[in-house]
Structures are given as C-alpha cells and as structure tokens.
mmCIF file with all atom_site columns, C-alpha atoms in Angstrom:
data_model
loop_
_atom_site.group_PDB
_atom_site.id
_atom_site.type_symbol
_atom_site.label_atom_id
_atom_site.label_alt_id
_atom_site.label_comp_id
_atom_site.label_asym_id
_atom_site.label_entity_id
_atom_site.label_seq_id
_atom_site.pdbx_PDB_ins_code
_atom_site.Cartn_x
_atom_site.Cartn_y
_atom_site.Cartn_z
_atom_site.occupancy
_atom_site.B_iso_or_equiv
_atom_site.pdbx_formal_charge
_atom_site.auth_seq_id
_atom_site.auth_comp_id
_atom_site.auth_asym_id
_atom_site.auth_atom_id
_atom_site.pdbx_PDB_model_num
ATOM 1   C CA . MET J 1 1   ? 161.215 240.831 -38.754 1.00 49.00 ? 1   MET J CA 1
ATOM 2   C CA . SER J 1 2   ? 163.588 243.558 -39.893 1.00 62.00 ? 2   SER J CA 1
ATOM 3   C CA . LYS J 1 3   ? 163.622 244.556 -43.523 1.00 71.00 ? 3   LYS J CA 1
ATOM 4   C CA . THR J 1 4   ? 166.568 244.396 -45.915 1.00 70.00 ? 4   THR J CA 1
ATOM 5   C CA . ASN J 1 5   ? 167.595 247.798 -47.218 1.00 82.00 ? 5   ASN J CA 1
ATOM 6   C CA . ILE J 1 6   ? 167.073 248.403 -50.953 1.00 87.00 ? 6   ILE J CA 1
ATOM 7   C CA . PHE J 1 7   ? 170.783 249.356 -51.117 1.00 89.00 ? 7   PHE J CA 1
ATOM 8   C CA . VAL J 1 8   ? 171.684 245.681 -50.548 1.00 91.00 ? 8   VAL J CA 1
ATOM 9   C CA . TYR J 1 9   ? 169.435 244.596 -53.394 1.00 91.00 ? 9   TYR J CA 1
ATOM 10  C CA . VAL J 1 10  ? 170.924 247.131 -55.799 1.00 92.00 ? 10  VAL J CA 1
ATOM 11  C CA . GLU J 1 11  ? 174.544 246.384 -54.885 1.00 92.00 ? 11  GLU J CA 1
ATOM 12  C CA . LEU J 1 12  ? 174.046 242.606 -54.819 1.00 92.00 ? 12  LEU J CA 1
ATOM 13  C CA . SER J 1 13  ? 172.335 242.888 -58.211 1.00 91.00 ? 13  SER J CA 1
ATOM 14  C CA . LYS J 1 14  ? 175.472 244.508 -59.597 1.00 92.00 ? 14  LYS J CA 1
ATOM 15  C CA . LEU J 1 15  ? 177.731 241.952 -57.943 1.00 92.00 ? 15  LEU J CA 1
ATOM 16  C CA . VAL J 1 16  ? 175.700 238.943 -59.092 1.00 91.00 ? 16  VAL J CA 1
ATOM 17  C CA . SER J 1 17  ? 175.399 240.278 -62.636 1.00 89.00 ? 17  SER J CA 1
ATOM 18  C CA . ASN J 1 18  ? 179.202 240.265 -62.813 1.00 84.00 ? 18  ASN J CA 1
ATOM 19  C CA . LEU J 1 19  ? 179.716 236.834 -61.286 1.00 83.00 ? 19  LEU J CA 1
ATOM 20  C CA . ASN J 1 20  ? 180.266 233.922 -63.596 1.00 72.00 ? 20  ASN J CA 1
ATOM 21  C CA . ILE J 1 21  ? 179.501 230.326 -62.738 1.00 68.00 ? 21  ILE J CA 1
ATOM 22  C CA . HIS J 1 22  ? 182.164 228.918 -65.030 1.00 71.00 ? 22  HIS J CA 1
ATOM 23  C CA . ALA J 1 23  ? 184.731 227.277 -62.759 1.00 64.00 ? 23  ALA J CA 1
ATOM 24  C CA . THR J 1 24  ? 187.638 228.355 -64.923 1.00 74.00 ? 24  THR J CA 1
ATOM 25  C CA . VAL J 1 25  ? 187.005 232.049 -64.338 1.00 85.00 ? 25  VAL J CA 1
ATOM 26  C CA . SER J 1 26  ? 185.125 232.177 -61.024 1.00 87.00 ? 26  SER J CA 1
ATOM 27  C CA . LYS J 1 27  ? 188.308 233.009 -59.099 1.00 90.00 ? 27  LYS J CA 1
ATOM 28  C CA . GLU J 1 28  ? 189.187 235.934 -61.369 1.00 91.00 ? 28  GLU J CA 1
ATOM 29  C CA . ILE J 1 29  ? 185.617 237.238 -61.341 1.00 91.00 ? 29  ILE J CA 1
ATOM 30  C CA . LEU J 1 30  ? 185.487 237.105 -57.526 1.00 93.00 ? 30  LEU J CA 1
ATOM 31  C CA . LYS J 1 31  ? 188.778 238.993 -57.321 1.00 93.00 ? 31  LYS J CA 1
ATOM 32  C CA . GLN J 1 32  ? 187.548 241.624 -59.775 1.00 92.00 ? 32  GLN J CA 1
ATOM 33  C CA . GLN J 1 33  ? 184.390 242.118 -57.732 1.00 92.00 ? 33  GLN J CA 1
ATOM 34  C CA . ALA J 1 34  ? 186.080 242.067 -54.293 1.00 92.00 ? 34  ALA J CA 1
ATOM 35  C CA . GLY J 1 35  ? 185.338 245.736 -53.676 1.00 92.00 ? 35  GLY J CA 1
ATOM 36  C CA . TYR J 1 36  ? 181.681 244.910 -53.156 1.00 93.00 ? 36  TYR J CA 1
ATOM 37  C CA . PHE J 1 37  ? 182.550 242.975 -49.998 1.00 94.00 ? 37  PHE J CA 1
ATOM 38  C CA . ASN J 1 38  ? 183.751 246.248 -48.448 1.00 90.00 ? 38  ASN J CA 1
ATOM 39  C CA . VAL J 1 39  ? 180.857 248.324 -49.797 1.00 92.00 ? 39  VAL J CA 1
ATOM 40  C CA . ILE J 1 40  ? 177.931 246.153 -48.735 1.00 94.00 ? 40  ILE J CA 1
ATOM 41  C CA . GLY J 1 41  ? 177.694 246.312 -44.959 1.00 92.00 ? 41  GLY J CA 1
ATOM 42  C CA . SER J 1 42  ? 175.954 243.551 -43.079 1.00 92.00 ? 42  SER J CA 1
ATOM 43  C CA . ASN J 1 43  ? 173.875 246.177 -41.260 1.00 91.00 ? 43  ASN J CA 1
ATOM 44  C CA . TYR J 1 44  ? 171.904 246.724 -44.484 1.00 91.00 ? 44  TYR J CA 1
ATOM 45  C CA . PHE J 1 45  ? 170.587 243.155 -44.420 1.00 94.00 ? 45  PHE J CA 1
ATOM 46  C CA . SER J 1 46  ? 167.585 241.987 -42.461 1.00 93.00 ? 46  SER J CA 1
ATOM 47  C CA . ALA J 1 47  ? 168.259 240.203 -39.185 1.00 93.00 ? 47  ALA J CA 1
ATOM 48  C CA . GLU J 1 48  ? 167.492 236.935 -40.950 1.00 94.00 ? 48  GLU J CA 1
ATOM 49  C CA . LEU J 1 49  ? 170.002 237.418 -43.794 1.00 95.00 ? 49  LEU J CA 1
ATOM 50  C CA . ASN J 1 50  ? 172.681 239.389 -41.941 1.00 95.00 ? 50  ASN J CA 1
ATOM 51  C CA . PRO J 1 51  ? 174.498 236.305 -40.559 1.00 97.00 ? 51  PRO J CA 1
ATOM 52  C CA . GLU J 1 52  ? 174.714 234.738 -44.003 1.00 97.00 ? 52  GLU J CA 1
ATOM 53  C CA . TRP J 1 53  ? 176.420 237.828 -45.464 1.00 97.00 ? 53  TRP J CA 1
ATOM 54  C CA . GLU J 1 54  ? 178.721 238.127 -42.455 1.00 97.00 ? 54  GLU J CA 1
ATOM 55  C CA . ASN J 1 55  ? 179.792 234.490 -42.896 1.00 97.00 ? 55  ASN J CA 1
ATOM 56  C CA . ILE J 1 56  ? 180.530 235.059 -46.582 1.00 97.00 ? 56  ILE J CA 1
ATOM 57  C CA . VAL J 1 57  ? 182.611 238.160 -45.837 1.00 97.00 ? 57  VAL J CA 1
ATOM 58  C CA . LEU J 1 58  ? 184.498 236.533 -42.962 1.00 97.00 ? 58  LEU J CA 1
ATOM 59  C CA . GLU J 1 59  ? 185.292 233.493 -45.064 1.00 97.00 ? 59  GLU J CA 1
ATOM 60  C CA . LEU J 1 60  ? 186.474 235.665 -47.958 1.00 97.00 ? 60  LEU J CA 1
ATOM 61  C CA . LYS J 1 61  ? 188.963 237.602 -45.838 1.00 95.00 ? 61  LYS J CA 1
ATOM 62  C CA . GLN J 1 62  ? 190.203 234.909 -43.475 1.00 96.00 ? 62  GLN J CA 1
ATOM 63  C CA . ALA J 1 63  ? 193.729 234.751 -44.939 1.00 95.00 ? 63  ALA J CA 1
ATOM 64  C CA . GLY J 1 64  ? 194.362 238.437 -44.182 1.00 93.00 ? 64  GLY J CA 1
ATOM 65  C CA . LYS J 1 65  ? 196.217 240.985 -46.243 1.00 91.00 ? 65  LYS J CA 1
ATOM 66  C CA . VAL J 1 66  ? 199.696 240.608 -47.729 1.00 91.00 ? 66  VAL J CA 1
ATOM 67  C CA . ILE J 1 67  ? 202.267 243.168 -46.625 1.00 90.00 ? 67  ILE J CA 1
ATOM 68  C CA . ASP J 1 68  ? 205.695 243.435 -48.236 1.00 90.00 ? 68  ASP J CA 1
ATOM 69  C CA . ASN J 1 69  ? 209.011 244.154 -46.474 1.00 90.00 ? 69  ASN J CA 1
ATOM 70  C CA . ASP J 1 70  ? 208.425 247.896 -46.814 1.00 91.00 ? 70  ASP J CA 1
ATOM 71  C CA . GLY J 1 71  ? 205.109 247.679 -44.993 1.00 88.00 ? 71  GLY J CA 1
ATOM 72  C CA . GLN J 1 72  ? 203.069 248.243 -48.151 1.00 88.00 ? 72  GLN J CA 1
ATOM 73  C CA . VAL J 1 73  ? 199.869 246.277 -48.679 1.00 84.00 ? 73  VAL J CA 1
ATOM 74  C CA . ARG J 1 74  ? 200.352 244.088 -51.760 1.00 88.00 ? 74  ARG J CA 1
ATOM 75  C CA . ALA J 1 75  ? 196.971 242.349 -51.591 1.00 87.00 ? 75  ALA J CA 1
ATOM 76  C CA . ASN J 1 76  ? 193.990 243.095 -49.415 1.00 92.00 ? 76  ASN J CA 1
ATOM 77  C CA . ALA J 1 77  ? 192.454 240.322 -47.330 1.00 95.00 ? 77  ALA J CA 1
ATOM 78  C CA . PHE J 1 78  ? 189.785 239.517 -49.933 1.00 95.00 ? 78  PHE J CA 1
ATOM 79  C CA . ILE J 1 79  ? 192.203 239.226 -52.854 1.00 94.00 ? 79  ILE J CA 1
ATOM 80  C CA . ASN J 1 80  ? 194.699 237.212 -50.809 1.00 95.00 ? 80  ASN J CA 1
ATOM 81  C CA . THR J 1 81  ? 192.039 234.802 -49.559 1.00 97.00 ? 81  THR J CA 1
ATOM 82  C CA . ILE J 1 82  ? 190.449 234.348 -52.983 1.00 96.00 ? 82  ILE J CA 1
ATOM 83  C CA . ASP J 1 83  ? 193.915 233.705 -54.463 1.00 95.00 ? 83  ASP J CA 1
ATOM 84  C CA . GLN J 1 84  ? 194.329 230.832 -52.021 1.00 95.00 ? 84  GLN J CA 1
ATOM 85  C CA . MET J 1 85  ? 190.908 229.308 -52.718 1.00 96.00 ? 85  MET J CA 1
ATOM 86  C CA . SER J 1 86  ? 190.478 226.428 -55.140 1.00 94.00 ? 86  SER J CA 1
ATOM 87  C CA . GLN J 1 87  ? 188.367 226.894 -58.261 1.00 91.00 ? 87  GLN J CA 1
ATOM 88  C CA . LYS J 1 88  ? 185.740 224.653 -56.660 1.00 92.00 ? 88  LYS J CA 1
ATOM 89  C CA . ASP J 1 89  ? 185.663 226.825 -53.518 1.00 94.00 ? 89  ASP J CA 1
ATOM 90  C CA . CYS J 1 90  ? 185.327 229.939 -55.680 1.00 94.00 ? 90  CYS J CA 1
ATOM 91  C CA . LEU J 1 91  ? 182.479 228.394 -57.611 1.00 92.00 ? 91  LEU J CA 1
ATOM 92  C CA . ASN J 1 92  ? 180.751 227.427 -54.359 1.00 94.00 ? 92  ASN J CA 1
ATOM 93  C CA . MET J 1 93  ? 181.161 230.996 -53.124 1.00 95.00 ? 93  MET J CA 1
ATOM 94  C CA . VAL J 1 94  ? 179.580 232.326 -56.315 1.00 94.00 ? 94  VAL J CA 1
ATOM 95  C CA . PHE J 1 95  ? 176.615 230.022 -55.703 1.00 94.00 ? 95  PHE J CA 1
ATOM 96  C CA . ARG J 1 96  ? 176.343 231.172 -52.065 1.00 96.00 ? 96  ARG J CA 1
ATOM 97  C CA . ILE J 1 97  ? 176.344 234.832 -53.076 1.00 96.00 ? 97  ILE J CA 1
ATOM 98  C CA . THR J 1 98  ? 173.795 234.199 -55.825 1.00 95.00 ? 98  THR J CA 1
ATOM 99  C CA . SER J 1 99  ? 171.597 232.274 -53.396 1.00 96.00 ? 99  SER J CA 1
ATOM 100 C CA . LEU J 1 100 ? 171.744 235.125 -50.884 1.00 97.00 ? 100 LEU J CA 1
ATOM 101 C CA . TYR J 1 101 ? 170.818 237.571 -53.630 1.00 96.00 ? 101 TYR J CA 1
ATOM 102 C CA . GLU J 1 102 ? 167.736 235.473 -54.455 1.00 95.00 ? 102 GLU J CA 1
ATOM 103 C CA . LYS J 1 103 ? 166.749 235.527 -50.769 1.00 95.00 ? 103 LYS J CA 1
ATOM 104 C CA . VAL J 1 104 ? 167.145 239.315 -50.652 1.00 95.00 ? 104 VAL J CA 1
ATOM 105 C CA . LYS J 1 105 ? 165.047 239.631 -53.798 1.00 92.00 ? 105 LYS J CA 1
ATOM 106 C CA . SER J 1 106 ? 162.339 237.412 -52.332 1.00 91.00 ? 106 SER J CA 1
ATOM 107 C CA . GLU J 1 107 ? 162.403 239.259 -49.041 1.00 88.00 ? 107 GLU J CA 1
ATOM 108 C CA . LEU J 1 108 ? 161.918 242.626 -50.736 1.00 84.00 ? 108 LEU J CA 1
ATOM 109 C CA . ALA J 1 109 ? 159.144 241.263 -52.946 1.00 80.00 ? 109 ALA J CA 1
ATOM 110 C CA . PHE J 1 110 ? 157.379 240.111 -49.779 1.00 62.00 ? 110 PHE J CA 1
ATOM 111 C CA . TYR J 1 111 ? 157.132 243.754 -48.659 1.00 56.00 ? 111 TYR J CA 1
ATOM 112 C CA . ASP J 1 112 ? 155.673 245.074 -51.922 1.00 50.00 ? 112 ASP J CA 1
#
C-alpha cells in the first residue's frame, strides 16, 4: 500500500476549510477554490485514493476552457465546468471532496 503525501493532507485541509455545504453558495465557493485542483496532483495520493481524486478533477474540467474571438482564455476548464453545474451537483462535489479529505486524514493517521 502506497502512502499519501502529507502535502495532500495540508492542501486538502485548506480546500475543505474553505468549502461551504450551503447549496446557495457551493458553486461560488468551488469557483473561488478552483486553483487547488491544479495544485494538488494525483501523484501525491496513495494508490488507493489516487483514482478518486483523478475522477473529481476530470469531472470538474470536463467542459473545457472558454476562449474568446481573440484567442484569449476567458474561463479555465474548472471555472467553466463549475459554472455549468447545478447547485445540487456543486453540493455533491463538495461532499465528495470532503469525504476524500476524511479518507486522506484516516490514511495518514494509520501510519502514525
């Protein structure tokens, strides 16, 4: 069993502390925290948790980026995808991220 890197725990802690489970603001909170999805690489997760993070990231960037007529990026893939998600989908994503964080926390505690 490979071990999750402490970096993931620290960065997910920051991300989760900023997430809000209130449906009315979950979309905005996810958009505000979108940078974390670029910072936290799946290679920092254990082999067991890596696929879960990869699925979250892939789902959150599936719509792709928005490029204007001048070729300028107007919204990165994460922001564009989150913009297109329903409040319910955003809330579910917050729960998925929080659940993954709890698994990371448990996994690291196992190694203490």
